[in-house]
mmCIF file of N, CA, C and O in Angstrom:
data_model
loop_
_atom_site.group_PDB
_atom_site.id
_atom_site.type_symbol
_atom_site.label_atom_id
_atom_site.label_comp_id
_atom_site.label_asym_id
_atom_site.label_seq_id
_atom_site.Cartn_x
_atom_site.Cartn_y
_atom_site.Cartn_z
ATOM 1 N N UNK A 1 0.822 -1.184 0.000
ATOM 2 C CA UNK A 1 0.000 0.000 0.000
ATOM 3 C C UNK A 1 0.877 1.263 0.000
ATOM 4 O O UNK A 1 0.512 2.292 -0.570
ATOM 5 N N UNK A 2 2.161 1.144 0.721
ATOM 6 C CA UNK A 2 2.868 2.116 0.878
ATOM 7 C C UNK A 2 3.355 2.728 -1.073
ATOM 8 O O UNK A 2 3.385 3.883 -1.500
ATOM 9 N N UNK A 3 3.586 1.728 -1.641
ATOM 10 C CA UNK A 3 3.872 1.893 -3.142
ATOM 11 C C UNK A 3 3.193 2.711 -3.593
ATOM 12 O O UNK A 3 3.397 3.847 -4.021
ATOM 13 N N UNK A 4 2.031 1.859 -3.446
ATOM 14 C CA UNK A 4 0.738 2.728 -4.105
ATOM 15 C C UNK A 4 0.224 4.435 -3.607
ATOM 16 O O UNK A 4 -0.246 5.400 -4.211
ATOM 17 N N UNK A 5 0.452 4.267 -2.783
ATOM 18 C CA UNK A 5 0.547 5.857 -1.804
ATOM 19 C C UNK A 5 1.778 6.922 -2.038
ATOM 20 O O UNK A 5 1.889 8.112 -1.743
ATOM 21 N N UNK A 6 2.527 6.126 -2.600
ATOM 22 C CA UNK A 6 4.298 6.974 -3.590
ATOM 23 C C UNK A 6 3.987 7.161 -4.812
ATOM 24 O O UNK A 6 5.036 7.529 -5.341
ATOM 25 N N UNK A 7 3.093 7.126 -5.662
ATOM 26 C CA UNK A 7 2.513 6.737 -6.914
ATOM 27 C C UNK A 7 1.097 8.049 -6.817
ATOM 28 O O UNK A 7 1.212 9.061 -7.509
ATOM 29 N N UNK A 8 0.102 7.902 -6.094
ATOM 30 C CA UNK A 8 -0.719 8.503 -6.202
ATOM 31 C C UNK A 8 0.168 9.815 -5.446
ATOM 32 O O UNK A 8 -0.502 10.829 -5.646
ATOM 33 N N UNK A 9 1.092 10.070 -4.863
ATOM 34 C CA UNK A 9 1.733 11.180 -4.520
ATOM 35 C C UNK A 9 2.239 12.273 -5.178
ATOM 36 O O UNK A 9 2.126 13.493 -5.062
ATOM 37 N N UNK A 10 2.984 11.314 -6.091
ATOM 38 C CA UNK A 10 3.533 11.863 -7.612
ATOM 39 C C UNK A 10 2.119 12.169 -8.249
ATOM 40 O O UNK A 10 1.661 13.305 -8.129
ATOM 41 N N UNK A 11 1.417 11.195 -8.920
ATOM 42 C CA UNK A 11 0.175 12.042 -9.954
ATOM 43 C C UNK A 11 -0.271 13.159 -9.194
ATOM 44 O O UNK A 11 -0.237 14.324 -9.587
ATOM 45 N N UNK A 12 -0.640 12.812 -8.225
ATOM 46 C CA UNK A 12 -1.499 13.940 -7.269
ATOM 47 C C UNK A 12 -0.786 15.775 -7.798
ATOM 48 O O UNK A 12 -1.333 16.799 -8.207
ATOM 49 N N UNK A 13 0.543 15.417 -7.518
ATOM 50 C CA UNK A 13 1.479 16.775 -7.125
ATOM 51 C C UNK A 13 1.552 17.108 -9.017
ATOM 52 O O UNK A 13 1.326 18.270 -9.352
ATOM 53 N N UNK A 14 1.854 16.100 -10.104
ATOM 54 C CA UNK A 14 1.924 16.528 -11.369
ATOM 55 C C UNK A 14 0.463 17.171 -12.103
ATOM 56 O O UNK A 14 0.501 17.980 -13.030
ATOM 57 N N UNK A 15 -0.792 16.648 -11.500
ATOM 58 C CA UNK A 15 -2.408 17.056 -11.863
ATOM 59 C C UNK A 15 -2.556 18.052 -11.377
ATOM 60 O O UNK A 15 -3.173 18.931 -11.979
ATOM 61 N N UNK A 16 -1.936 18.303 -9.870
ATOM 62 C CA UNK A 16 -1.870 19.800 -9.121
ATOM 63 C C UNK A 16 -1.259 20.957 -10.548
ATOM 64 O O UNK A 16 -1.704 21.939 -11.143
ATOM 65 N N UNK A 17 -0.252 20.271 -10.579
ATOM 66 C CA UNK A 17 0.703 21.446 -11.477
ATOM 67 C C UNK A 17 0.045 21.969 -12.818
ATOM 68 O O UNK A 17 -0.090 23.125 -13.219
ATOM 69 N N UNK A 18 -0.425 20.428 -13.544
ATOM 70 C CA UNK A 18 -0.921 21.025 -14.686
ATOM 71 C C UNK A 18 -2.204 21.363 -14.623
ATOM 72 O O UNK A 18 -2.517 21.550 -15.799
ATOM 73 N N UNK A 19 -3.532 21.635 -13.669
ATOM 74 C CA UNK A 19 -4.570 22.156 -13.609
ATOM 75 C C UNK A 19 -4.022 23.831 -13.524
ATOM 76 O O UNK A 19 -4.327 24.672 -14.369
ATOM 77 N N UNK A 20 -3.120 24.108 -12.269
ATOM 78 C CA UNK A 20 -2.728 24.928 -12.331
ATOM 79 C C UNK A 20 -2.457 25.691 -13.586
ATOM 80 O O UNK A 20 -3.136 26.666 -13.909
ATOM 81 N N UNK A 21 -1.622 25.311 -14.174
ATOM 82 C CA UNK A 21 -0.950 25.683 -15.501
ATOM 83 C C UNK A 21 -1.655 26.060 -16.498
ATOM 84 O O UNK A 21 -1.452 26.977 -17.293
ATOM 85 N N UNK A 22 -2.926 24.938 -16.393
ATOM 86 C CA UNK A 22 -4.186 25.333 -17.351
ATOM 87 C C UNK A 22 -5.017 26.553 -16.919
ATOM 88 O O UNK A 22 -5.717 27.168 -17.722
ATOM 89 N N UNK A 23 -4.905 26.910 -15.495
ATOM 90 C CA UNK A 23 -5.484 28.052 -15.209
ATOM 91 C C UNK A 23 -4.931 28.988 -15.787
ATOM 92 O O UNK A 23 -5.543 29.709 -16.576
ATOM 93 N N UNK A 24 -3.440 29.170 -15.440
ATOM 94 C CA UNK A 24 -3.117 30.642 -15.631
ATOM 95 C C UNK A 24 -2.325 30.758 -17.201
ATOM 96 O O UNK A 24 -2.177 31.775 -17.878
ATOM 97 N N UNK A 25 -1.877 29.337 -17.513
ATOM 98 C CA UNK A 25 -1.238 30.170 -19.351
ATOM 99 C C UNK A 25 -2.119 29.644 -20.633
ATOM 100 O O UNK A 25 -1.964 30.177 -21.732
ATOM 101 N N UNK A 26 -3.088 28.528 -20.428
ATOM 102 C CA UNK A 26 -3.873 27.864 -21.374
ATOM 103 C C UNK A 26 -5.209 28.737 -21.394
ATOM 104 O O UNK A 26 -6.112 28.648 -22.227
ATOM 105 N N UNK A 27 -5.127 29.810 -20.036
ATOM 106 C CA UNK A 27 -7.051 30.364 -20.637
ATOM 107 C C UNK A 27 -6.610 31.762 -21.450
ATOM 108 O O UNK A 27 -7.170 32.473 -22.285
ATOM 109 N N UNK A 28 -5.508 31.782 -20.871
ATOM 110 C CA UNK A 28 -4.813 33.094 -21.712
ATOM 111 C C UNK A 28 -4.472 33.026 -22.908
ATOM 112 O O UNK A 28 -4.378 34.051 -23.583
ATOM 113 N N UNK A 29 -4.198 31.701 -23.451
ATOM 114 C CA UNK A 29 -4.125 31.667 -25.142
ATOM 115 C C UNK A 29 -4.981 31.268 -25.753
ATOM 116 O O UNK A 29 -4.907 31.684 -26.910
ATOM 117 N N UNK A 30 -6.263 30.298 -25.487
ATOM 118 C CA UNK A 30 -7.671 29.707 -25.789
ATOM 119 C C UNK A 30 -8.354 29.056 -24.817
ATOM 120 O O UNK A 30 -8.036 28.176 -24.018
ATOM 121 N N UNK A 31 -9.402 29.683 -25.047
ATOM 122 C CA UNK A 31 -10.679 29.660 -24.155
ATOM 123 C C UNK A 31 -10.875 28.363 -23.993
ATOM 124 O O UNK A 31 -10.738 27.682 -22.976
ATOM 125 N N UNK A 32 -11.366 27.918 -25.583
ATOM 126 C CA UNK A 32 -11.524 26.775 -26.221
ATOM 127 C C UNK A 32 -10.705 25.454 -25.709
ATOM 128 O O UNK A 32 -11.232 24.449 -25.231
ATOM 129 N N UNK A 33 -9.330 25.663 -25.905
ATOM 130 C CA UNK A 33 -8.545 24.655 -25.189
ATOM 131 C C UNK A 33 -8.755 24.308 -24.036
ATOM 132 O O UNK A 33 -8.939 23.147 -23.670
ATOM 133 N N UNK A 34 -8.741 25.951 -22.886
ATOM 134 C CA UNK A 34 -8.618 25.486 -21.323
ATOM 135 C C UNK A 34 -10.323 25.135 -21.477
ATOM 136 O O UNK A 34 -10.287 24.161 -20.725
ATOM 137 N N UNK A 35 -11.530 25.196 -21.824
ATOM 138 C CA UNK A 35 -12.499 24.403 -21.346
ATOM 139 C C UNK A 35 -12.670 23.176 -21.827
ATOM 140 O O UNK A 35 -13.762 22.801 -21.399
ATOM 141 N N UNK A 36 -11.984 21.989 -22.763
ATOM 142 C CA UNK A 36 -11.603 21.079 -23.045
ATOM 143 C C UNK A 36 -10.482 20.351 -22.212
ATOM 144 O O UNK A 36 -10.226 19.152 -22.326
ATOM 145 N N UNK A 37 -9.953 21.079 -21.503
ATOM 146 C CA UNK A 37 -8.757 20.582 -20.658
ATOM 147 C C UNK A 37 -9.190 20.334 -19.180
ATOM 148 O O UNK A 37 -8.787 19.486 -18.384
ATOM 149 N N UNK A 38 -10.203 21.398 -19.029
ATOM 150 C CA UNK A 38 -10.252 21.492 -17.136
ATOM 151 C C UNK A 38 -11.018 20.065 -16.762
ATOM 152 O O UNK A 38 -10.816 19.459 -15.710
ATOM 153 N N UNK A 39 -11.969 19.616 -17.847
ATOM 154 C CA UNK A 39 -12.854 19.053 -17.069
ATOM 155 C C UNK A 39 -11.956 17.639 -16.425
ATOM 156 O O UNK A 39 -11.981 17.067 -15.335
ATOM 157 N N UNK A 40 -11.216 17.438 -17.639
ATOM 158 C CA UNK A 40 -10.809 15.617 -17.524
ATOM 159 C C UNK A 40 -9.314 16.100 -16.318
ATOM 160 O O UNK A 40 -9.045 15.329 -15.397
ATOM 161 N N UNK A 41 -8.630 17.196 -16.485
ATOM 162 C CA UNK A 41 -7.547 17.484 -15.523
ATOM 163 C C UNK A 41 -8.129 17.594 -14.099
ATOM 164 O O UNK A 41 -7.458 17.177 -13.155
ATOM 165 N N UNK A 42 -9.396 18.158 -13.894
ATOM 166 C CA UNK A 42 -9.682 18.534 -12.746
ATOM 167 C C UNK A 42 -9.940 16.761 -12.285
ATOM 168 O O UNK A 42 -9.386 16.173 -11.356
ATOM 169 N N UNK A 43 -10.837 16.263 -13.153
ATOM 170 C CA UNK A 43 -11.583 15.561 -12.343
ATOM 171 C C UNK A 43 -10.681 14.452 -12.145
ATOM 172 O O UNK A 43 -11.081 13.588 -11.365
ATOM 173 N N UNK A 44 -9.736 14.315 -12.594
ATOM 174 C CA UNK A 44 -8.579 13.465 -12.516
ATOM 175 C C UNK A 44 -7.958 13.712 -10.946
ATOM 176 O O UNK A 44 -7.815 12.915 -10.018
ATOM 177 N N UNK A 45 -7.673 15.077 -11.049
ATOM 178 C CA UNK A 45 -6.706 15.766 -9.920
ATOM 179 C C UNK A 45 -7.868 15.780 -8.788
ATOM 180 O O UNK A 45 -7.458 15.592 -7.643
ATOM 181 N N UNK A 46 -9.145 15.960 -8.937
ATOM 182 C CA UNK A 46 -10.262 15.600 -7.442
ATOM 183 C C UNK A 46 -9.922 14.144 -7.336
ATOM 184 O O UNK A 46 -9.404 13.993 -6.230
ATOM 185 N N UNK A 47 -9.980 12.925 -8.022
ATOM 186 C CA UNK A 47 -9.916 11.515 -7.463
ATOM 187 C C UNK A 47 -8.568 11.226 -6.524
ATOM 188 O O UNK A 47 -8.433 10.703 -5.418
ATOM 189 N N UNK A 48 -7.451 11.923 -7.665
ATOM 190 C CA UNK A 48 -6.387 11.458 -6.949
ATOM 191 C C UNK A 48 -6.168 12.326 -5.723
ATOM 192 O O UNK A 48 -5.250 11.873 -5.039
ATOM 193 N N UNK A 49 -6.688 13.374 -5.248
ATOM 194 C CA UNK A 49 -6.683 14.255 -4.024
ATOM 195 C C UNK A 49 -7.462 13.547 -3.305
ATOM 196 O O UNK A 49 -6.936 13.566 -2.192
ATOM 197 N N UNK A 50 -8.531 12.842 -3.246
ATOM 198 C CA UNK A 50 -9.090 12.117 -2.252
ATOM 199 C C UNK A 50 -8.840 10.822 -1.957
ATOM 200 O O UNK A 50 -9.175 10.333 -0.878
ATOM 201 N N UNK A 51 -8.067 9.978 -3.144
ATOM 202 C CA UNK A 51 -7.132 8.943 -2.656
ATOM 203 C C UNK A 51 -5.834 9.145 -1.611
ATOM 204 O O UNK A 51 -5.667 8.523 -0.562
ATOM 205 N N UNK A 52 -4.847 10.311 -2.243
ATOM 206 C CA UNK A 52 -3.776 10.772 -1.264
ATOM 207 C C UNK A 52 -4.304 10.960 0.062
ATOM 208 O O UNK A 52 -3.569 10.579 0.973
ATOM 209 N N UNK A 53 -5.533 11.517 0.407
ATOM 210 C CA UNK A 53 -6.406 11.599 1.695
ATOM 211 C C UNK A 53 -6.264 10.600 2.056
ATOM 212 O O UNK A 53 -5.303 10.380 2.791
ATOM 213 N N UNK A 54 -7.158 9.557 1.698
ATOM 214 C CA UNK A 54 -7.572 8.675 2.020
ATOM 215 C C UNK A 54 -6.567 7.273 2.652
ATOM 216 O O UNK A 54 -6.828 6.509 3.581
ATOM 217 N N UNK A 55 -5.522 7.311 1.861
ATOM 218 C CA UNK A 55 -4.212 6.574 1.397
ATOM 219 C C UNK A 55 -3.431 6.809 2.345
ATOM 220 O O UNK A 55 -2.856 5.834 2.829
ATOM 221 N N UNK A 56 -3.152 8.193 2.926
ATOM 222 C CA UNK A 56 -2.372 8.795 4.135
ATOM 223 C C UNK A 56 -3.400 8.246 5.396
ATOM 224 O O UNK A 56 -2.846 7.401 6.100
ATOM 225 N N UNK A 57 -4.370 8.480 5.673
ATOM 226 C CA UNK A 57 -5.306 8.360 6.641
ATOM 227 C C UNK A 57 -4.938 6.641 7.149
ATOM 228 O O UNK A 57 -4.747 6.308 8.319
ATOM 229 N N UNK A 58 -4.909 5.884 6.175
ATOM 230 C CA UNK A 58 -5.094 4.111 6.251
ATOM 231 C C UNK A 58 -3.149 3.794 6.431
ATOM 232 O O UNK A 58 -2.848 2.726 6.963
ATOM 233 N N UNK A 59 -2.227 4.538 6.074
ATOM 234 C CA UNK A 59 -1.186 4.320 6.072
ATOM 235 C C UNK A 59 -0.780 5.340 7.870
ATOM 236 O O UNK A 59 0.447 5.394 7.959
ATOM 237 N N UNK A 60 -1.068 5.640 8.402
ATOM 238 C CA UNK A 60 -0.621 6.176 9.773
ATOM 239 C C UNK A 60 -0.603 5.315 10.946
ATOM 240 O O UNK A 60 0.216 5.339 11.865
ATOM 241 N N UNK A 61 -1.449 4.672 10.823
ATOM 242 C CA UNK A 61 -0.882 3.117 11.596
ATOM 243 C C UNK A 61 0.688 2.759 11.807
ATOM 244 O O UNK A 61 1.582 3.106 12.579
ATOM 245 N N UNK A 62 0.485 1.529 10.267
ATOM 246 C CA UNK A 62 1.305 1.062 9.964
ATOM 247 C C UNK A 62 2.468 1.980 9.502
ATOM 248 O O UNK A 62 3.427 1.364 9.036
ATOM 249 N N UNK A 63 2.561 3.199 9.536
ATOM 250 C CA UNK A 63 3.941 3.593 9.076
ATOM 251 C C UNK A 63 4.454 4.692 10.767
ATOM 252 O O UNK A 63 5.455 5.376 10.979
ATOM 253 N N UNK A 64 3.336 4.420 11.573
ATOM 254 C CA UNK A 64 3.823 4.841 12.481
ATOM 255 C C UNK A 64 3.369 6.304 13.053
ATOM 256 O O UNK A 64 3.281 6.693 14.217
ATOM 257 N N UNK A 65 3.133 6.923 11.916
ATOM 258 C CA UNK A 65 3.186 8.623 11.822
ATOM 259 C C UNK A 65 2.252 9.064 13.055
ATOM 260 O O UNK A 65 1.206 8.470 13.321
ATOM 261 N N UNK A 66 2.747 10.189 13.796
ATOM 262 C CA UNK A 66 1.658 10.747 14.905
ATOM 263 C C UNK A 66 1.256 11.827 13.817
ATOM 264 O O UNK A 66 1.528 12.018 12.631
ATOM 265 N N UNK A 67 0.254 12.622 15.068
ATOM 266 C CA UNK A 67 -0.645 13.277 14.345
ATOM 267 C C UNK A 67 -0.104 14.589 13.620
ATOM 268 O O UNK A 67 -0.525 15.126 12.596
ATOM 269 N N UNK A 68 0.791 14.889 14.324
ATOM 270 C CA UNK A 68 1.632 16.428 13.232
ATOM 271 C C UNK A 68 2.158 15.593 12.068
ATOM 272 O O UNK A 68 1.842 16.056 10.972
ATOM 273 N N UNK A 69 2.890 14.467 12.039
ATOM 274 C CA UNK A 69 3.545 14.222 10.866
ATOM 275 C C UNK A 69 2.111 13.938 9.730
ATOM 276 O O UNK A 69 2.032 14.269 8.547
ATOM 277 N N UNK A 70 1.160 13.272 10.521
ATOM 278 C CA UNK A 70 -0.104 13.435 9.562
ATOM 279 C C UNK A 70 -0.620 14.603 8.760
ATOM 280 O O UNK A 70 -1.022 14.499 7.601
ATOM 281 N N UNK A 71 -0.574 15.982 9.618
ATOM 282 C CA UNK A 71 -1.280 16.942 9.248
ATOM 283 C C UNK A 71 -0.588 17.267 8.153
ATOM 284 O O UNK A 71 -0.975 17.646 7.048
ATOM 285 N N UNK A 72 1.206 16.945 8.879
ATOM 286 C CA UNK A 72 2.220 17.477 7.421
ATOM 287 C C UNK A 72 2.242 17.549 5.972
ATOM 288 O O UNK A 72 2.575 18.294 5.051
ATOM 289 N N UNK A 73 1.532 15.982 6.305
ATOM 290 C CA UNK A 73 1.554 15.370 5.318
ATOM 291 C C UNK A 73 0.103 15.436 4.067
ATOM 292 O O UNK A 73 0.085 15.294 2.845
ATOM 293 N N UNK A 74 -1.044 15.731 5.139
ATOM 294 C CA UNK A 74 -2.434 16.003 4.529
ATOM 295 C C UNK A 74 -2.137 17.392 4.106
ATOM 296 O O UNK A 74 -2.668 17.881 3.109
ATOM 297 N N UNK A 75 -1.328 18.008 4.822
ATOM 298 C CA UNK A 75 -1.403 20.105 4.166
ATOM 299 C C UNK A 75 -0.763 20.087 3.294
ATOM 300 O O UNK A 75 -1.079 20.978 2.505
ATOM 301 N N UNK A 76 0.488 19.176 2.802
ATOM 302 C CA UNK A 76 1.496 19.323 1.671
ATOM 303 C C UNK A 76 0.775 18.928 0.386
ATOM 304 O O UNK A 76 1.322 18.902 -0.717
ATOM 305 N N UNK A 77 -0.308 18.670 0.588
ATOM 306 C CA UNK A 77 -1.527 18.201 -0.257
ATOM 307 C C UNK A 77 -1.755 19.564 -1.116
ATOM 308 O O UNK A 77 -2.132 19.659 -2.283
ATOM 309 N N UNK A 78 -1.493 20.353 -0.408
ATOM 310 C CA UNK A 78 -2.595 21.320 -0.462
ATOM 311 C C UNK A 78 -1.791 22.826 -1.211
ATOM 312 O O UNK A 78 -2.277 23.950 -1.342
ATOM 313 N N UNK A 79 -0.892 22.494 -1.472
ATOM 314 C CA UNK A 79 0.843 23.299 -1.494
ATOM 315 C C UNK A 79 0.907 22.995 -3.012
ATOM 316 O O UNK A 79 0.498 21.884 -3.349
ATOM 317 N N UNK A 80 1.249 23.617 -3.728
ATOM 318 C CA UNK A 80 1.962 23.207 -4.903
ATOM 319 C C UNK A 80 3.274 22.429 -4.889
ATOM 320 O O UNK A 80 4.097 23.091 -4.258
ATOM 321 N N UNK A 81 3.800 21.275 -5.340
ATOM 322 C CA UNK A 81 5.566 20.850 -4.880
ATOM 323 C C UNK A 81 5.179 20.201 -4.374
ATOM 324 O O UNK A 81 5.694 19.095 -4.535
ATOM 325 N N UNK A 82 3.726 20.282 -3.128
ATOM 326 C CA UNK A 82 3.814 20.217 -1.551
ATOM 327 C C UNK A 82 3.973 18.007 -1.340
ATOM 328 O O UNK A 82 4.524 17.277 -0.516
ATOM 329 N N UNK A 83 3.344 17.829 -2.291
ATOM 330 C CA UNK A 83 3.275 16.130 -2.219
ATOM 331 C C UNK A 83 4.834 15.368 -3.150
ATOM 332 O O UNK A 83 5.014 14.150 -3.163
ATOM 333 N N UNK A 84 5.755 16.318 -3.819
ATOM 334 C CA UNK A 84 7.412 15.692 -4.025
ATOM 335 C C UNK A 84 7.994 16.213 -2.950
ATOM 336 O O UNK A 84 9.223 16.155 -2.941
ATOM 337 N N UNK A 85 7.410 16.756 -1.949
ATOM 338 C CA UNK A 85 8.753 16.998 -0.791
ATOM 339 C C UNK A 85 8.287 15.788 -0.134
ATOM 340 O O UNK A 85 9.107 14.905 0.116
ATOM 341 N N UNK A 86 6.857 15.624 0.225
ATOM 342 C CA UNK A 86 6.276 14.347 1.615
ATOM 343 C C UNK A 86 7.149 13.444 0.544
ATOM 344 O O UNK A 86 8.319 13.751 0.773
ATOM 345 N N UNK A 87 7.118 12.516 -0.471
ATOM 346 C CA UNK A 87 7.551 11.549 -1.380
ATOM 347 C C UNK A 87 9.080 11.778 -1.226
ATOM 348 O O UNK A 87 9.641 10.732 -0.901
ATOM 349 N N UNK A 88 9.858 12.758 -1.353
ATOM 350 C CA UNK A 88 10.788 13.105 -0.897
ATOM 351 C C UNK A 88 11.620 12.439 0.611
ATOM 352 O O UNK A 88 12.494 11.604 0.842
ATOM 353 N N UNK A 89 10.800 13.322 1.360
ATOM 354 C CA UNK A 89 11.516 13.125 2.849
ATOM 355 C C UNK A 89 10.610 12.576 3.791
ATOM 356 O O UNK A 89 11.063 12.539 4.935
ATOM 357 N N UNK A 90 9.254 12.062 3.613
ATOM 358 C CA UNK A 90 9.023 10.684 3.971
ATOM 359 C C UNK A 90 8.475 9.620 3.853
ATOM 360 O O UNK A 90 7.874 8.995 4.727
ATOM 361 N N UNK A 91 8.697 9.251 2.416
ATOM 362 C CA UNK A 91 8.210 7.672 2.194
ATOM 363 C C UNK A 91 9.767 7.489 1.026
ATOM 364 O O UNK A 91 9.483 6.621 0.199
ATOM 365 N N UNK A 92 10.860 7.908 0.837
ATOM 366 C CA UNK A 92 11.978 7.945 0.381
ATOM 367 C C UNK A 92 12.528 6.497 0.634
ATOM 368 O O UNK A 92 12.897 5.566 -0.082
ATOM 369 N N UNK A 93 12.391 6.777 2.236
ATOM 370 C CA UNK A 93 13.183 6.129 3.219
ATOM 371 C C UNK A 93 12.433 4.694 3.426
ATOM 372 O O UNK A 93 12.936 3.630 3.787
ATOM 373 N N UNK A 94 11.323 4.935 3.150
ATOM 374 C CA UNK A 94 10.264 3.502 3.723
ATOM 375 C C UNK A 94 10.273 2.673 2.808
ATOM 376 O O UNK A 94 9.647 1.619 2.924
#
């Protein structure tokens, strides 16, 4: 499960980036494009945001984590980058 939780970490943080991206340089060059793009990016980037939830929540047990390293880890969610630093510096090591 831990794999799978390093995996949805990465998509999570790359769907973050490019929804983003589609916000601010794709509506600025076609309309057309960014409303062809948001729906399947977003709704991609909502599943995998509530798996990383979900995935962290069922993995704090077994990987030990108290509740700050939890929150750390649910707010880096929430950060742009914020889910290659947790993948980074703590499931690197696991």
């Amino acid at each position: 499960m831990l794999k799978t939780f390093k995996r949805v970490a990465i998509l999570e943080g790359i769907s973050y980036i490019v929804i983003l991206l589609n916000m601010l340089i794709v509506k600025k060059i076609s309309i057309l494009l960014y409303k062809q793009i948001l729906f399947p990016v977003g709704m991609s980037h909502g599943v995998l945001f509530i798996g990383y939830i979900i995935l962290a929540m069922l993995l704090m047990k077994p990987q030990k984590w108290d509740f700050k390293t939890l929150a750390i880890i649910l707010g880096a969610s929430l950060i742009p980058f914020g889910t290659f630093y947790i993948e980074k510096k703590y499931l690197r090591d696991a």
